[in-house]
Amino acid sequence: MEFKTLRNIENSFRQIRLYAIVFAVLCLSVVGFSLWKSYSFADEQRQKIYVLDNGKSLMLALSQDASINRPVEAREHVRRFHELFFYTGTR
């Protein structure tokens, strides 16, 4: 009688260990998939350029190469910064 109980405990321990390993593998696969999708999404978003139309509306300017629009984007950012920073409200 005692040996059957011991055998059941061993089988239960093996089963619990198997479930824990399967659960850990599933968790790691979900984390890996999430990281992969987030990096691919971030990579797609880096290719998009958002432009303010006179500070009013946000437009999406898509281009083949984002580096082509970087100088124009930088000039617009500097112009907008100076406009907002040095505006005294006495117009």
mmCIF file of C-alpha atoms in Angstrom:
data_model
loop_
_atom_site.group_PDB
_atom_site.id
_atom_site.type_symbol
_atom_site.label_atom_id
_atom_site.label_comp_id
_atom_site.label_asym_id
_atom_site.label_seq_id
_atom_site.Cartn_x
_atom_site.Cartn_y
_atom_site.Cartn_z
ATOM 1 C CA MET A 1 0.000 0.000 0.000
ATOM 2 C CA GLU A 2 2.776 2.416 0.810
ATOM 3 C CA PHE A 3 4.550 1.796 -2.475
ATOM 4 C CA LYS A 4 1.462 2.711 -4.508
ATOM 5 C CA THR A 5 1.242 6.011 -2.652
ATOM 6 C CA LEU A 6 4.913 6.683 -3.299
ATOM 7 C CA ARG A 7 4.462 5.857 -6.985
ATOM 8 C CA ASN A 8 1.470 8.207 -7.196
ATOM 9 C CA ILE A 9 3.500 10.995 -5.613
ATOM 10 C CA GLU A 10 6.301 10.455 -8.136
ATOM 11 C CA ASN A 11 3.859 10.459 -11.042
ATOM 12 C CA SER A 12 2.169 13.581 -9.704
ATOM 13 C CA PHE A 13 5.522 15.321 -9.360
ATOM 14 C CA ARG A 14 6.470 14.389 -12.947
ATOM 15 C CA GLN A 15 3.130 15.624 -14.212
ATOM 16 C CA ILE A 16 3.405 18.935 -12.346
ATOM 17 C CA ARG A 17 6.969 19.385 -13.596
ATOM 18 C CA LEU A 18 5.826 18.705 -17.169
ATOM 19 C CA TYR A 19 3.004 21.254 -16.854
ATOM 20 C CA ALA A 20 5.404 23.830 -15.416
ATOM 21 C CA ILE A 21 7.877 23.323 -18.264
ATOM 22 C CA VAL A 22 5.133 23.551 -20.902
ATOM 23 C CA PHE A 23 3.782 26.711 -19.255
ATOM 24 C CA ALA A 24 7.263 28.290 -19.147
ATOM 25 C CA VAL A 25 7.866 27.472 -22.827
ATOM 26 C CA LEU A 26 4.503 28.967 -23.782
ATOM 27 C CA CYS A 27 5.251 32.119 -21.781
ATOM 28 C CA LEU A 28 8.652 32.487 -23.429
ATOM 29 C CA SER A 29 7.155 32.010 -26.873
ATOM 30 C CA VAL A 30 4.510 34.698 -26.198
ATOM 31 C CA VAL A 31 7.210 37.085 -24.968
ATOM 32 C CA GLY A 32 9.396 36.350 -28.000
ATOM 33 C CA PHE A 33 6.509 36.877 -30.410
ATOM 34 C CA SER A 34 5.560 40.140 -28.678
ATOM 35 C CA LEU A 35 9.110 41.454 -28.878
ATOM 36 C CA TRP A 36 9.406 40.494 -32.542
ATOM 37 C CA LYS A 37 6.116 42.197 -33.454
ATOM 38 C CA SER A 38 6.918 45.326 -31.439
ATOM 39 C CA TYR A 39 10.306 45.771 -33.112
ATOM 40 C CA SER A 40 8.814 45.232 -36.560
ATOM 41 C CA PHE A 41 6.052 47.753 -35.768
ATOM 42 C CA ALA A 42 8.620 50.293 -34.544
ATOM 43 C CA ASP A 43 10.633 49.750 -37.716
ATOM 44 C CA GLU A 44 7.552 50.449 -39.844
ATOM 45 C CA GLN A 45 6.775 53.607 -37.870
ATOM 46 C CA ARG A 46 10.304 54.955 -38.392
ATOM 47 C CA GLN A 47 9.589 55.084 -42.113
ATOM 48 C CA LYS A 48 6.687 57.499 -41.631
ATOM 49 C CA ILE A 49 7.070 61.249 -41.281
ATOM 50 C CA TYR A 50 4.381 63.368 -39.695
ATOM 51 C CA VAL A 51 4.154 67.007 -40.818
ATOM 52 C CA LEU A 52 2.292 69.875 -39.156
ATOM 53 C CA ASP A 53 0.377 72.006 -41.623
ATOM 54 C CA ASN A 54 0.884 75.518 -40.202
ATOM 55 C CA GLY A 55 0.641 74.059 -36.734
ATOM 56 C CA LYS A 56 -2.972 73.040 -37.249
ATOM 57 C CA SER A 57 -3.372 69.590 -38.665
ATOM 58 C CA LEU A 58 -1.185 66.534 -38.588
ATOM 59 C CA MET A 59 -0.529 65.015 -41.995
ATOM 60 C CA LEU A 60 1.305 61.836 -42.836
ATOM 61 C CA ALA A 61 3.988 62.300 -45.470
ATOM 62 C CA LEU A 62 5.142 58.974 -46.832
ATOM 63 C CA SER A 63 8.301 58.773 -48.860
ATOM 64 C CA GLN A 64 10.463 56.080 -50.324
ATOM 65 C CA ASP A 65 13.444 57.094 -48.217
ATOM 66 C CA ALA A 66 12.906 58.909 -44.924
ATOM 67 C CA SER A 67 16.414 60.404 -45.023
ATOM 68 C CA ILE A 68 15.416 62.553 -48.017
ATOM 69 C CA ASN A 69 12.949 64.544 -45.928
ATOM 70 C CA ARG A 70 15.109 64.871 -42.794
ATOM 71 C CA PRO A 71 16.643 68.303 -43.666
ATOM 72 C CA VAL A 72 13.236 69.775 -44.475
ATOM 73 C CA GLU A 73 11.781 68.260 -41.335
ATOM 74 C CA ALA A 74 14.632 69.663 -39.218
ATOM 75 C CA ARG A 75 14.233 73.166 -40.671
ATOM 76 C CA GLU A 76 10.496 73.077 -39.973
ATOM 77 C CA HIS A 77 11.095 71.930 -36.394
ATOM 78 C CA VAL A 78 13.576 74.758 -35.791
ATOM 79 C CA ARG A 79 11.252 77.327 -37.379
ATOM 80 C CA ARG A 80 8.310 76.116 -35.290
ATOM 81 C CA PHE A 81 10.428 76.086 -32.113
ATOM 82 C CA HIS A 82 11.537 79.681 -32.658
ATOM 83 C CA GLU A 83 7.984 80.713 -33.449
ATOM 84 C CA LEU A 84 6.657 79.205 -30.218
ATOM 85 C CA PHE A 85 9.626 80.049 -27.983
ATOM 86 C CA PHE A 86 9.971 83.700 -28.926
ATOM 87 C CA TYR A 87 6.261 84.467 -29.285
ATOM 88 C CA THR A 88 5.422 87.178 -26.759
ATOM 89 C CA GLY A 89 1.694 87.307 -27.335
ATOM 90 C CA THR A 90 1.691 90.913 -28.608
ATOM 91 C CA ARG A 91 0.552 90.431 -32.169
#
